[in-house]
Amino acid sequence: MKLAIIAGPASVGKTAVVRQIIREFRESSNPAYVKIDVVRAFEDEELREEFGIPTRKVYSGDLCPDHAGIMVLQDAISWAQNVGSGLLIIESAGLCLRCTPYTTQSFGIAVLSAVSGSNSPLKMAPMIAQADMAVVTKTDLVSQAEKEVFREYIKEVAPSIDIIETNATQGTGMRYLMKALAAYPDLSDAAQIVLRGSPPLGVCTICVGKKEIGWQHHFGVIRPLEEADNIYRGD
Amino acid sequence: MHRDQMSEITVLPGTNRNGKREGFDQIIIRPGDTLSIVGPTGSGKSAFINDIEVLAQADTVTGRRILVNGVPPSDEMARDPSKKPIALITQSTRVIADLDVSRFLELHIEARKQTHIKDLIENTIALANEFTGEQITRAMSMTALSGGQTRALLIADAILIGRTPILLLDEVENAGIFKERVISCIKECRKTVIFVTHDPYLALSTDRRIVMSNGAVVKVLEPRERERATIARVSEIDDLLWDLRERIRSGDLIGEEDAIDEEIGVPA
Ligand SMILES: Nc1nc2c(ncn2[C@@H]2O[C@H](COP(=O)(O)OP(=O)(O)OP(=O)(O)O)[C@@H](O)[C@H]2O)c(=O)[nH]1
Ligand SMILES: Nc1ncnc2c1ncn2[C@@H]1O[C@H](COP(=O)(O)OP(=O)(O)OP(=O)(O)O)[C@@H](O)[C@H]1O
Ligand SMILES: [Mg+2]
Ligand SMILES: [Mg+2]
Ligand SMILES: [Zn+2]
């Protein structure tokens, strides 16, 4: 079984990309799909109805949705194997731009939208840099020049990443993604899968429910306004 | 192969909105050809040139396939802007990027791997200003440009920064820019050009005319000499209308002496 992990901010077109992947691999690989979200998600029902494939959703509730995704991933792999799937697709909630849900033995796809402003690649740098491929959606809504300028911003963040530009609702240009995903190896040993990057630190007294504002009231990893940079920096 | 040397494009048929195959075997576009695409609104004109820009391989709604020099394009050509022989000015030229004009052009120059960045930025803005009445300056924000200014800038960008042998223009006439100047500039550069247009003069002035309906190509016309007389007349009418438009735009009152029917002998 192959594992594909799809990340990206809200409403960029992750599910639109997933639909194209399912269309392509429906015959050959019996895709299974898991959506992780915070309070509501509808994709599992929609995709099950549309394609008749096994789907699930996970609500993260009080947990960071990316952390929740990592927690349930091992179970999700077993579930997908049990239903006889050859391709498990995980769609992240896309809320935290610092967490990157990609793991070893999986194909990581960062989805960005061409209409979300030229700084958006810079803001989601870790999510792009650790992916195998960046998919830029909604290129049908911008001029060719702007599409190419957006591409330069992505390369600033991740100079060698594979970039795909698409109208995800039509699937234009997606053939490169399909080729790369088809060529990607199956996962070999689920027990050995680990995260590619280090997630942000989440150990402070806010995590355990204290509500006061200001670092003076907390301990663990804390941060004042000044010298904010040297507490931690993501990779 | 460098992009300047290659450029024969072949369009292979797709299907119309009802899934019926288009009525042509192939349309070959050779270096230096000029084509126009005409048809009612919604007939698929923009879709046709978008297929060419993305070098479609049956992966758009139309199902068309595009060959370059007789073979399917390499992945590299389709995906690396600096290798792509095609520049497209889309119908909607709204820009979302939060950048000033010179930074936008600079990034596009990098994407297209051109050199002499400073001069190229200056020249592009200067050329754009030949196409538009309202001056564009380098410090203006892209999002604050008017529709006509944006279009003028993107056309100048396509000509000088894209520097591609093939130029696709979706309704250039619609933004109040100096269309004559754009056309003469394109002709000077001897580019292969495809105009999507509702403008009779533009449509008549190309070598070939593709007629669209219901998402499909229904005719490919090659008028040669047959339309020559008409073109001359339409050109006169067009000049007159152009002159009139400019005077109206600049606030003139149009008097009796401008009676158009006498001047050019249009049958009343
Ligand atoms: N024009 C255009 N619309 C698109 C494209 N991709 C997605 N959309 C539209 O954008 C909206 C959001 O797309 P989704 O695929 O639901 O986005 P998402 O990232 O899965 O959203 P969440 O899972 O809710 O975060 C939908 O209305 C899509 O039809 C595209 O390439 N072009
Ligand atoms: N062959 C086709 N099959 C299915 N849908 C199509 C086909 N060709 C075009 N369409 C769709 O029809 C719609 C209108 O097409 P398009 O925008 O190309 O029209 P147009 O001729 O450029 O119209 P306008 O003159 O208003 O700009 C688009 O949504 C396009 O995706
Ligand atoms: Mg979704
Ligand atoms: Mg159009
Ligand atoms: Zn997080």
mmCIF file with all atom_site columns, N, CA and C in Angstrom, chain A residues 6-12 14 34-41 43 58 60 63-66 68-69 90-97 101 127:
data_model
loop_
_atom_site.group_PDB
_atom_site.id
_atom_site.type_symbol
_atom_site.label_atom_id
_atom_site.label_alt_id
_atom_site.label_comp_id
_atom_site.label_asym_id
_atom_site.label_entity_id
_atom_site.label_seq_id
_atom_site.pdbx_PDB_ins_code
_atom_site.Cartn_x
_atom_site.Cartn_y
_atom_site.Cartn_z
_atom_site.occupancy
_atom_site.B_iso_or_equiv
_atom_site.pdbx_formal_charge
_atom_site.auth_seq_id
_atom_site.auth_comp_id
_atom_site.auth_asym_id
_atom_site.auth_atom_id
_atom_site.pdbx_PDB_model_num
ATOM 1   N N  . ILE A 1 6   ? -1.642  14.858 2.326  1.00 0.00 ? 6   ILE A N  1
ATOM 2   C CA . ILE A 1 6   ? -1.934  16.112 1.652  1.00 0.00 ? 6   ILE A CA 1
ATOM 3   C C  . ILE A 1 6   ? -2.160  17.207 2.670  1.00 0.00 ? 6   ILE A C  1
ATOM 4   N N  . ALA A 1 7   ? -1.341  18.262 2.597  1.00 0.00 ? 7   ALA A N  1
ATOM 5   C CA . ALA A 1 7   ? -1.449  19.349 3.564  1.00 0.00 ? 7   ALA A CA 1
ATOM 6   C C  . ALA A 1 7   ? -1.637  20.665 2.841  1.00 0.00 ? 7   ALA A C  1
ATOM 7   N N  . GLY A 1 8   ? -2.128  21.663 3.554  1.00 0.00 ? 8   GLY A N  1
ATOM 8   C CA . GLY A 1 8   ? -2.317  22.981 2.959  1.00 0.00 ? 8   GLY A CA 1
ATOM 9   C C  . GLY A 1 8   ? -3.385  23.732 3.718  1.00 0.00 ? 8   GLY A C  1
ATOM 10  N N  . PRO A 1 9   ? -3.334  25.060 3.664  1.00 0.00 ? 9   PRO A N  1
ATOM 11  C CA . PRO A 1 9   ? -4.296  25.884 4.401  1.00 0.00 ? 9   PRO A CA 1
ATOM 12  C C  . PRO A 1 9   ? -5.742  25.600 4.009  1.00 0.00 ? 9   PRO A C  1
ATOM 13  N N  . ALA A 1 10  ? -6.670  26.125 4.778  1.00 0.00 ? 10  ALA A N  1
ATOM 14  C CA . ALA A 1 10  ? -8.090  25.893 4.544  1.00 0.00 ? 10  ALA A CA 1
ATOM 15  C C  . ALA A 1 10  ? -8.506  26.395 3.162  1.00 0.00 ? 10  ALA A C  1
ATOM 16  N N  . SER A 1 11  ? -9.336  25.617 2.507  1.00 0.00 ? 11  SER A N  1
ATOM 17  C CA . SER A 1 11  ? -9.990  26.006 1.244  1.00 0.00 ? 11  SER A CA 1
ATOM 18  C C  . SER A 1 11  ? -9.064  26.253 0.060  1.00 0.00 ? 11  SER A C  1
ATOM 19  N N  . VAL A 1 12  ? -7.846  25.752 0.105  1.00 0.00 ? 12  VAL A N  1
ATOM 20  C CA . VAL A 1 12  ? -6.959  25.958 -1.047 1.00 0.00 ? 12  VAL A CA 1
ATOM 21  C C  . VAL A 1 12  ? -7.283  25.017 -2.201 1.00 0.00 ? 12  VAL A C  1
ATOM 22  N N  . LYS A 1 14  ? -7.468  21.242 -1.451 1.00 0.00 ? 14  LYS A N  1
ATOM 23  C CA . LYS A 1 14  ? -6.911  19.923 -1.130 1.00 0.00 ? 14  LYS A CA 1
ATOM 24  C C  . LYS A 1 14  ? -7.842  18.814 -1.601 1.00 0.00 ? 14  LYS A C  1
ATOM 25  N N  . VAL A 1 34  ? -8.830  9.433  4.460  1.00 0.00 ? 34  VAL A N  1
ATOM 26  C CA . VAL A 1 34  ? -9.092  9.900  5.821  1.00 0.00 ? 34  VAL A CA 1
ATOM 27  C C  . VAL A 1 34  ? -8.944  11.413 5.869  1.00 0.00 ? 34  VAL A C  1
ATOM 28  N N  . LYS A 1 35  ? -9.969  12.097 6.384  1.00 0.00 ? 35  LYS A N  1
ATOM 29  C CA . LYS A 1 35  ? -9.901  13.552 6.550  1.00 0.00 ? 35  LYS A CA 1
ATOM 30  C C  . LYS A 1 35  ? -9.760  13.875 8.030  1.00 0.00 ? 35  LYS A C  1
ATOM 31  N N  . ILE A 1 36  ? -8.822  14.745 8.330  1.00 0.00 ? 36  ILE A N  1
ATOM 32  C CA . ILE A 1 36  ? -8.671  15.179 9.715  1.00 0.00 ? 36  ILE A CA 1
ATOM 33  C C  . ILE A 1 36  ? -9.103  16.633 9.816  1.00 0.00 ? 36  ILE A C  1
ATOM 34  N N  . ASP A 1 37  ? -10.009 16.919 10.721 1.00 0.00 ? 37  ASP A N  1
ATOM 35  C CA . ASP A 1 37  ? -10.429 18.312 10.867 1.00 0.00 ? 37  ASP A CA 1
ATOM 36  C C  . ASP A 1 37  ? -10.786 18.596 12.316 1.00 0.00 ? 37  ASP A C  1
ATOM 37  N N  . VAL A 1 38  ? -11.078 19.870 12.611 1.00 0.00 ? 38  VAL A N  1
ATOM 38  C CA . VAL A 1 38  ? -11.251 20.250 14.003 1.00 0.00 ? 38  VAL A CA 1
ATOM 39  C C  . VAL A 1 38  ? -12.680 20.009 14.491 1.00 0.00 ? 38  VAL A C  1
ATOM 40  N N  . VAL A 1 39  ? -13.645 20.670 13.866 1.00 0.00 ? 39  VAL A N  1
ATOM 41  C CA . VAL A 1 39  ? -15.020 20.467 14.338 1.00 0.00 ? 39  VAL A CA 1
ATOM 42  C C  . VAL A 1 39  ? -15.966 19.862 13.310 1.00 0.00 ? 39  VAL A C  1
ATOM 43  N N  . ARG A 1 40  ? -15.832 20.291 12.056 1.00 0.00 ? 40  ARG A N  1
ATOM 44  C CA . ARG A 1 40  ? -16.728 19.717 11.051 1.00 0.00 ? 40  ARG A CA 1
ATOM 45  C C  . ARG A 1 40  ? -15.958 19.380 9.784  1.00 0.00 ? 40  ARG A C  1
ATOM 46  N N  . ALA A 1 41  ? -16.322 18.283 9.147  1.00 0.00 ? 41  ALA A N  1
ATOM 47  C CA . ALA A 1 41  ? -15.774 17.944 7.838  1.00 0.00 ? 41  ALA A CA 1
ATOM 48  C C  . ALA A 1 41  ? -16.828 17.134 7.110  1.00 0.00 ? 41  ALA A C  1
ATOM 49  N N  . GLU A 1 43  ? -16.047 15.890 3.752  1.00 0.00 ? 43  GLU A N  1
ATOM 50  C CA . GLU A 1 43  ? -15.412 15.231 2.610  1.00 0.00 ? 43  GLU A CA 1
ATOM 51  C C  . GLU A 1 43  ? -15.609 13.728 2.608  1.00 0.00 ? 43  GLU A C  1
ATOM 52  N N  . VAL A 1 58  ? -11.679 12.171 11.173 1.00 0.00 ? 58  VAL A N  1
ATOM 53  C CA . VAL A 1 58  ? -11.250 12.238 12.559 1.00 0.00 ? 58  VAL A CA 1
ATOM 54  C C  . VAL A 1 58  ? -11.405 13.682 12.998 1.00 0.00 ? 58  VAL A C  1
ATOM 55  N N  . SER A 1 60  ? -10.374 16.452 15.639 1.00 0.00 ? 60  SER A N  1
ATOM 56  C CA . SER A 1 60  ? -9.293  16.586 16.608 1.00 0.00 ? 60  SER A CA 1
ATOM 57  C C  . SER A 1 60  ? -9.752  17.277 17.884 1.00 0.00 ? 60  SER A C  1
ATOM 58  N N  . LEU A 1 63  ? -7.290  18.950 20.453 1.00 0.00 ? 63  LEU A N  1
ATOM 59  C CA . LEU A 1 63  ? -5.892  18.695 20.104 1.00 0.00 ? 63  LEU A CA 1
ATOM 60  C C  . LEU A 1 63  ? -5.555  19.458 18.816 1.00 0.00 ? 63  LEU A C  1
ATOM 61  N N  . CYS A 1 64  ? -4.298  19.854 18.638 1.00 0.00 ? 64  CYS A N  1
ATOM 62  C CA . CYS A 1 64  ? -3.862  20.412 17.351 1.00 0.00 ? 64  CYS A CA 1
ATOM 63  C C  . CYS A 1 64  ? -4.176  19.368 16.283 1.00 0.00 ? 64  CYS A C  1
ATOM 64  N N  . PRO A 1 65  ? -4.895  19.726 15.223 1.00 0.00 ? 65  PRO A N  1
ATOM 65  C CA . PRO A 1 65  ? -5.335  18.711 14.259 1.00 0.00 ? 65  PRO A CA 1
ATOM 66  C C  . PRO A 1 65  ? -4.171  17.951 13.616 1.00 0.00 ? 65  PRO A C  1
ATOM 67  N N  . ASP A 1 66  ? -3.061  18.620 13.449 1.00 0.00 ? 66  ASP A N  1
ATOM 68  C CA . ASP A 1 66  ? -1.929  17.904 12.866 1.00 0.00 ? 66  ASP A CA 1
ATOM 69  C C  . ASP A 1 66  ? -1.374  16.875 13.847 1.00 0.00 ? 66  ASP A C  1
ATOM 70  N N  . ALA A 1 68  ? -3.190  15.427 16.080 1.00 0.00 ? 68  ALA A N  1
ATOM 71  C CA . ALA A 1 68  ? -4.198  14.363 16.089 1.00 0.00 ? 68  ALA A CA 1
ATOM 72  C C  . ALA A 1 68  ? -3.972  13.416 14.918 1.00 0.00 ? 68  ALA A C  1
ATOM 73  N N  . GLY A 1 69  ? -3.661  13.996 13.772 1.00 0.00 ? 69  GLY A N  1
ATOM 74  C CA . GLY A 1 69  ? -3.421  13.188 12.585 1.00 0.00 ? 69  GLY A CA 1
ATOM 75  C C  . GLY A 1 69  ? -2.277  12.210 12.793 1.00 0.00 ? 69  GLY A C  1
ATOM 76  N N  . ILE A 1 90  ? -4.399  10.787 3.063  1.00 0.00 ? 90  ILE A N  1
ATOM 77  C CA . ILE A 1 90  ? -4.734  11.527 4.284  1.00 0.00 ? 90  ILE A CA 1
ATOM 78  C C  . ILE A 1 90  ? -4.832  13.001 3.931  1.00 0.00 ? 90  ILE A C  1
ATOM 79  N N  . GLU A 1 91  ? -5.948  13.651 4.251  1.00 0.00 ? 91  GLU A N  1
ATOM 80  C CA . GLU A 1 91  ? -6.063  15.096 4.039  1.00 0.00 ? 91  GLU A CA 1
ATOM 81  C C  . GLU A 1 91  ? -6.031  15.807 5.381  1.00 0.00 ? 91  GLU A C  1
ATOM 82  N N  . SER A 1 92  ? -5.057  16.698 5.554  1.00 0.00 ? 92  SER A N  1
ATOM 83  C CA . SER A 1 92  ? -4.921  17.389 6.838  1.00 0.00 ? 92  SER A CA 1
ATOM 84  C C  . SER A 1 92  ? -5.942  18.505 6.948  1.00 0.00 ? 92  SER A C  1
ATOM 85  N N  . ALA A 1 93  ? -6.076  19.059 8.152  1.00 0.00 ? 93  ALA A N  1
ATOM 86  C CA . ALA A 1 93  ? -7.023  20.152 8.374  1.00 0.00 ? 93  ALA A CA 1
ATOM 87  C C  . ALA A 1 93  ? -6.448  21.455 7.836  1.00 0.00 ? 93  ALA A C  1
ATOM 88  N N  . GLY A 1 94  ? -5.144  21.559 7.852  1.00 0.00 ? 94  GLY A N  1
ATOM 89  C CA . GLY A 1 94  ? -4.499  22.727 7.284  1.00 0.00 ? 94  GLY A CA 1
ATOM 90  C C  . GLY A 1 94  ? -4.655  23.989 8.095  1.00 0.00 ? 94  GLY A C  1
ATOM 91  N N  . LEU A 1 95  ? -4.654  23.893 9.387  1.00 0.00 ? 95  LEU A N  1
ATOM 92  C CA . LEU A 1 95  ? -4.821  25.102 10.194 1.00 0.00 ? 95  LEU A CA 1
ATOM 93  C C  . LEU A 1 95  ? -3.494  25.654 10.667 1.00 0.00 ? 95  LEU A C  1
ATOM 94  N N  . CYS A 1 96  ? -2.625  24.795 11.133 1.00 0.00 ? 96  CYS A N  1
ATOM 95  C CA . CYS A 1 96  ? -1.360  25.251 11.672 1.00 0.00 ? 96  CYS A CA 1
ATOM 96  C C  . CYS A 1 96  ? -0.343  25.184 10.537 1.00 0.00 ? 96  CYS A C  1
ATOM 97  N N  . LEU A 1 97  ? 0.249   26.334 10.204 1.00 0.00 ? 97  LEU A N  1
ATOM 98  C CA . LEU A 1 97  ? 1.173   26.343 9.079  1.00 0.00 ? 97  LEU A CA 1
ATOM 99  C C  . LEU A 1 97  ? 2.585   25.944 9.505  1.00 0.00 ? 97  LEU A C  1
ATOM 100 N N  . PRO A 1 101 ? 2.639   17.505 8.512  1.00 0.00 ? 101 PRO A N  1
ATOM 101 C CA . PRO A 1 101 ? 2.199   16.152 8.824  1.00 0.00 ? 101 PRO A CA 1
ATOM 102 C C  . PRO A 1 101 ? 2.907   15.065 8.019  1.00 0.00 ? 101 PRO A C  1
ATOM 103 N N  . MET A 1 127 ? 5.772   23.722 5.622  1.00 0.00 ? 127 MET A N  1
ATOM 104 C CA . MET A 1 127 ? 4.831   22.808 4.979  1.00 0.00 ? 127 MET A CA 1
ATOM 105 C C  . MET A 1 127 ? 5.231   22.524 3.526  1.00 0.00 ? 127 MET A C  1
#
